[in-house]
CSV table of C-alpha atoms and ligand atoms in Angstrom, one decimal:
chain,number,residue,atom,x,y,z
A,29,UNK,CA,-25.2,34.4,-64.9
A,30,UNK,CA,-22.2,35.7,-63.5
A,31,UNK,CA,-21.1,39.2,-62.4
A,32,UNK,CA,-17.7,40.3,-61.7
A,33,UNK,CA,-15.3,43.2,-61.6
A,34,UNK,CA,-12.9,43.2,-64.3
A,35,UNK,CA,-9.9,45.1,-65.4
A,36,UNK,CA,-11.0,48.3,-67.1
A,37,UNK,CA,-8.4,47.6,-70.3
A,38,UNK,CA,-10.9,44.4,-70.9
A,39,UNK,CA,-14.2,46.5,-71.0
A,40,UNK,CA,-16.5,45.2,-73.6
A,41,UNK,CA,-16.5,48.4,-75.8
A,42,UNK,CA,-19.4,47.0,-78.2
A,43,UNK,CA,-21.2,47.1,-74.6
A,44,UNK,CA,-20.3,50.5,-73.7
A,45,UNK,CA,-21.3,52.3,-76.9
A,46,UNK,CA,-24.7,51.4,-76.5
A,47,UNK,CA,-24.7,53.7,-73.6
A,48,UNK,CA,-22.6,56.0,-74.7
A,49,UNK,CA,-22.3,56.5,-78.6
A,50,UNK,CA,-18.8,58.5,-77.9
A,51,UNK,CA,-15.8,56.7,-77.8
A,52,UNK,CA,-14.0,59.9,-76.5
A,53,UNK,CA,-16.4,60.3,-73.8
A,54,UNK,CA,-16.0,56.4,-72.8
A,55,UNK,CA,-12.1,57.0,-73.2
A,56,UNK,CA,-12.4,60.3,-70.7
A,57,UNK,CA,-13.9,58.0,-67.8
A,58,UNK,CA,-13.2,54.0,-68.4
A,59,UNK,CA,-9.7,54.1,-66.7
A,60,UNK,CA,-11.1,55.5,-63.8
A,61,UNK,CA,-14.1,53.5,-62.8
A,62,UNK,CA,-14.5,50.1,-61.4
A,63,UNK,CA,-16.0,48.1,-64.2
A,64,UNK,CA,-18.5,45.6,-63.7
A,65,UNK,CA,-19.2,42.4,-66.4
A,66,UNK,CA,-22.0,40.5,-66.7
A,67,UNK,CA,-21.4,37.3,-68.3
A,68,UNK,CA,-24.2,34.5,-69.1
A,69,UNK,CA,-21.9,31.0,-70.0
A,70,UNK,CA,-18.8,32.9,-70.8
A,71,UNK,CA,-20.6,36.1,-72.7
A,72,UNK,CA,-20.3,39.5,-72.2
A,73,UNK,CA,-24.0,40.4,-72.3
A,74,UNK,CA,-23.7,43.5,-69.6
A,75,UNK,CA,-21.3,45.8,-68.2
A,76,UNK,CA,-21.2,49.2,-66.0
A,77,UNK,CA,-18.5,51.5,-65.3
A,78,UNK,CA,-18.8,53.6,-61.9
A,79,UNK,CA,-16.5,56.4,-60.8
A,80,UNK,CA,-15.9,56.5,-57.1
A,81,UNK,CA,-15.6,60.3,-55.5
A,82,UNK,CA,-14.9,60.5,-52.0
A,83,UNK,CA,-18.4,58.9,-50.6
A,84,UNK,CA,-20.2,59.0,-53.8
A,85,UNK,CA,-20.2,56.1,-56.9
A,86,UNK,CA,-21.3,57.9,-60.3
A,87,UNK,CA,-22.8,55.5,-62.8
A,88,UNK,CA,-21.1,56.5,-65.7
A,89,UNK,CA,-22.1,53.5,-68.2
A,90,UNK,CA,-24.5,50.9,-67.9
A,91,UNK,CA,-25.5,48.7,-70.8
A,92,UNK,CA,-27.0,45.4,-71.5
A,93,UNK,CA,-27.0,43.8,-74.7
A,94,UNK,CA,-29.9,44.2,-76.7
A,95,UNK,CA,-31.2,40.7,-77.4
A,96,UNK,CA,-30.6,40.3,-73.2
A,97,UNK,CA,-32.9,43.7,-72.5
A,98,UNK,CA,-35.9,43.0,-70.1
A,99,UNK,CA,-35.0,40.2,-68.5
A,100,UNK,CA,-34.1,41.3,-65.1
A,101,UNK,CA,-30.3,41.7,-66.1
A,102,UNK,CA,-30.0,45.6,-65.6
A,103,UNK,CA,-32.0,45.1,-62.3
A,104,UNK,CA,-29.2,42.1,-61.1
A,105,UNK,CA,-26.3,44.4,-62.4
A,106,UNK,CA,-27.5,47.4,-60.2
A,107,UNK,CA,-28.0,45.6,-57.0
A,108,UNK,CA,-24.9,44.4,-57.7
A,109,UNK,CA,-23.4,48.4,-57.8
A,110,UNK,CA,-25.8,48.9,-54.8
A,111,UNK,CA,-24.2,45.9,-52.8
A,112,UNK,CA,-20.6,47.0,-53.8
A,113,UNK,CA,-21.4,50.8,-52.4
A,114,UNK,CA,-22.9,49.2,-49.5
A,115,UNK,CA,-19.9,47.3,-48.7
A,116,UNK,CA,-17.3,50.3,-49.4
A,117,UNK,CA,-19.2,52.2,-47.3
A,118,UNK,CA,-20.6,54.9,-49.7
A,119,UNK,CA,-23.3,57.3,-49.1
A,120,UNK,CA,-25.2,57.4,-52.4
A,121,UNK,CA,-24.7,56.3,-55.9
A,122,UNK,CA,-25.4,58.9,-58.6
A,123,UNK,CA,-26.1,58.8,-62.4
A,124,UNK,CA,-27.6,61.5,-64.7
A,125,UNK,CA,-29.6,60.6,-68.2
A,126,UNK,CA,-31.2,63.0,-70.8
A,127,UNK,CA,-35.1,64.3,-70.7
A,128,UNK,CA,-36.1,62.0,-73.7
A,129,UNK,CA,-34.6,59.0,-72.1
A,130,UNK,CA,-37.8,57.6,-70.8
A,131,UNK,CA,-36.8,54.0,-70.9
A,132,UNK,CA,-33.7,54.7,-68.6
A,133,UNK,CA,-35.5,57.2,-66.2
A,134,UNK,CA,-37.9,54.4,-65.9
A,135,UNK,CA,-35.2,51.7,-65.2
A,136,UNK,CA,-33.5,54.4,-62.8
A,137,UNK,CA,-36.6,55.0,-60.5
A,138,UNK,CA,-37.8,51.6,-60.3
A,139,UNK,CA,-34.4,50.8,-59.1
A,140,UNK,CA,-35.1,53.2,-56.1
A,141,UNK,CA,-33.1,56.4,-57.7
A,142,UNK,CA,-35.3,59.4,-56.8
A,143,UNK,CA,-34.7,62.7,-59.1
A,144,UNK,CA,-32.6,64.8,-57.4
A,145,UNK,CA,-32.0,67.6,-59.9
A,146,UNK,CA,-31.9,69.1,-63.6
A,147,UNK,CA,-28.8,70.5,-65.3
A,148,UNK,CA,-30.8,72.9,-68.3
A,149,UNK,CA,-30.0,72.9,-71.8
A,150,UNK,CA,-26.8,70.5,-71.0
A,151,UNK,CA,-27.2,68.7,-74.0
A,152,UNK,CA,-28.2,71.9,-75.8
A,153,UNK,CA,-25.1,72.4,-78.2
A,154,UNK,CA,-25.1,68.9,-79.0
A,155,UNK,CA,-25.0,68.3,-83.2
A,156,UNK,CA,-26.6,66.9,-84.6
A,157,UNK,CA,-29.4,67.0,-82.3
A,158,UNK,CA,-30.6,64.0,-80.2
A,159,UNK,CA,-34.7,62.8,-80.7
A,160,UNK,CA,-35.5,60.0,-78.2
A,161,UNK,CA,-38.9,58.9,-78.3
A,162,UNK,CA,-40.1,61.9,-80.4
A,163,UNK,CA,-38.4,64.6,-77.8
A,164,UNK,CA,-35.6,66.3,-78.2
A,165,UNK,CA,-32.7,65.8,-75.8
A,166,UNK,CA,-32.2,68.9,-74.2
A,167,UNK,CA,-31.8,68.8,-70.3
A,168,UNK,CA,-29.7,66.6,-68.2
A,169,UNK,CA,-32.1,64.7,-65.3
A,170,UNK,CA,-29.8,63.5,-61.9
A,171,UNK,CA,-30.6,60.8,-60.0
A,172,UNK,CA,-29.3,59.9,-57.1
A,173,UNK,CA,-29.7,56.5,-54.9
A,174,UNK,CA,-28.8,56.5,-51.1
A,175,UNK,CA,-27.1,53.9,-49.7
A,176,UNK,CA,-28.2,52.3,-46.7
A,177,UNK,CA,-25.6,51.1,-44.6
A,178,UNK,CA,-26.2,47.1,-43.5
B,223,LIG,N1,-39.3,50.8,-70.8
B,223,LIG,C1,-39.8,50.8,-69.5
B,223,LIG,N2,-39.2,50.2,-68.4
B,223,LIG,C2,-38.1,49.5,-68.7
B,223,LIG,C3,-37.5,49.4,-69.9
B,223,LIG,C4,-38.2,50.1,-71.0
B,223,LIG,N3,-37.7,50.0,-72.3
B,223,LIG,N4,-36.4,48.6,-69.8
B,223,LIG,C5,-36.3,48.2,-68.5
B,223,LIG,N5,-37.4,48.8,-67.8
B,223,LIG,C6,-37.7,48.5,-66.5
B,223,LIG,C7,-38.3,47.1,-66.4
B,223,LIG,O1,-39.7,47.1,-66.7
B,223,LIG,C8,-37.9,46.6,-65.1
B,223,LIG,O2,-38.9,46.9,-64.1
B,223,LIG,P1,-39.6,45.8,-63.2
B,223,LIG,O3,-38.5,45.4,-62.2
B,223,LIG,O4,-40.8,46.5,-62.6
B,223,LIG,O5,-40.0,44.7,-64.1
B,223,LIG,C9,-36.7,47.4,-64.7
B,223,LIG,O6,-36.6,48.5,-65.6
B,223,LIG,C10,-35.4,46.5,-64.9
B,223,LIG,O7,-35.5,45.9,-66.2
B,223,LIG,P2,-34.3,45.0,-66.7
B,223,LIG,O8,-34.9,43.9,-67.6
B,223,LIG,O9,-33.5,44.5,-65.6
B,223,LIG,O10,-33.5,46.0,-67.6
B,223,LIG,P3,-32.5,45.7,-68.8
B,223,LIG,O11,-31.7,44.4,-68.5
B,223,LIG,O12,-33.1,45.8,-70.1
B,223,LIG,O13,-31.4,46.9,-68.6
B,223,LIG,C11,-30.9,49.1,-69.4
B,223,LIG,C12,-31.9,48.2,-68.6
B,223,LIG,C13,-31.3,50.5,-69.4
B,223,LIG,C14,-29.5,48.9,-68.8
B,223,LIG,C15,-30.8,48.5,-70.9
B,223,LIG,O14,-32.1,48.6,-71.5
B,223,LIG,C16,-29.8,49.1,-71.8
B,223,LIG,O15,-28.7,48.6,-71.9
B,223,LIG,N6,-30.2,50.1,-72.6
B,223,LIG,C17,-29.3,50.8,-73.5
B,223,LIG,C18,-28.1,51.4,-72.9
B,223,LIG,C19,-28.5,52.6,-72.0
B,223,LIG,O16,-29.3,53.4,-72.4
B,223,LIG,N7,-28.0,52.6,-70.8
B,223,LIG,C20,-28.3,53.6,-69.8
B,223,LIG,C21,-27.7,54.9,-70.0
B,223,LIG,S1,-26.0,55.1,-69.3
């Protein structure tokens, strides 16, 4: 396994949209993040795009390739973004998710991101409506990871 930074024209978008179903949205943030690829002999098979403001890294997009899920990919990829805000000196990385995402606020905390906020009803004009796990998607969690400096 291999992980990289590529050039942000050469972003697996297949990758992307399984984090982010709108290829507007992806097109409103992919030219300005550093994008990370995750390649397993030569495949893409994960990617993340983070947005660096002034001391902070926002996770905009992270995705791993369903038939890789839940194999410690996600976990390599974000120590990976950990050691890159490490090493450009950031204080914290931040990312935000929806209520009904369970499997991601899962993934989030047990990569040491504590909860650090809730945007209401953010997601509340959204049509048609998004069910995750039986919820409806409604509120906007933040997460936030500090970065210890080595
Ligand atoms: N339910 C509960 N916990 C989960 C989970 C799930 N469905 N998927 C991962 N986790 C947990 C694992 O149990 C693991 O914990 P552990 O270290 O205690 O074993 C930890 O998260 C890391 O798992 P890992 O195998 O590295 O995750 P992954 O490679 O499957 O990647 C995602 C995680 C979220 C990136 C991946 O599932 C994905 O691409 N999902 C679709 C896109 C998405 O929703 N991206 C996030 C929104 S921007």
């Amino acid at each position: 396994m291999e992980i990289k930074c590529i050039d942000s024209d050469k972003a697996p978008l297949d990758l992307l949209l399984l984090a982010d179903p709108s290829r507007d949205s992806i097109a409103s943030y992919l030219h300005d993040s550093v994008v990370f690829l995750v390649t397993i002999e030569s495949k893409p098979v994960g990617v993340s795009a983070v947005v660096i403001k002034g001391k902070v890294a926002e996770i905009k997009n992270i995705a791993v390739a369903t038939e890789y899920q839940h194999r410690g990919i996600g976990k390599k990829l974000m120590e990976h973004i950990k050691l890159f805000a490490r090493k450009s000196q950031l204080d914290a990385i931040k990312v935000g998710t929806g209520n009904s995402s369970l499997q991601q606020l899962s993934f989030y905390q047990k990569s040491g991101f504590r909860i650090k906020g809730v945007i209401t009803d953010y997601f509340a004009s959204y049509r048609p409506e998004i069910y995750e796990n039986g919820i409806r998607c409604i509120d906007m969690i933040l997460l936030e990871h500090k970065v210890i400096s080595a």
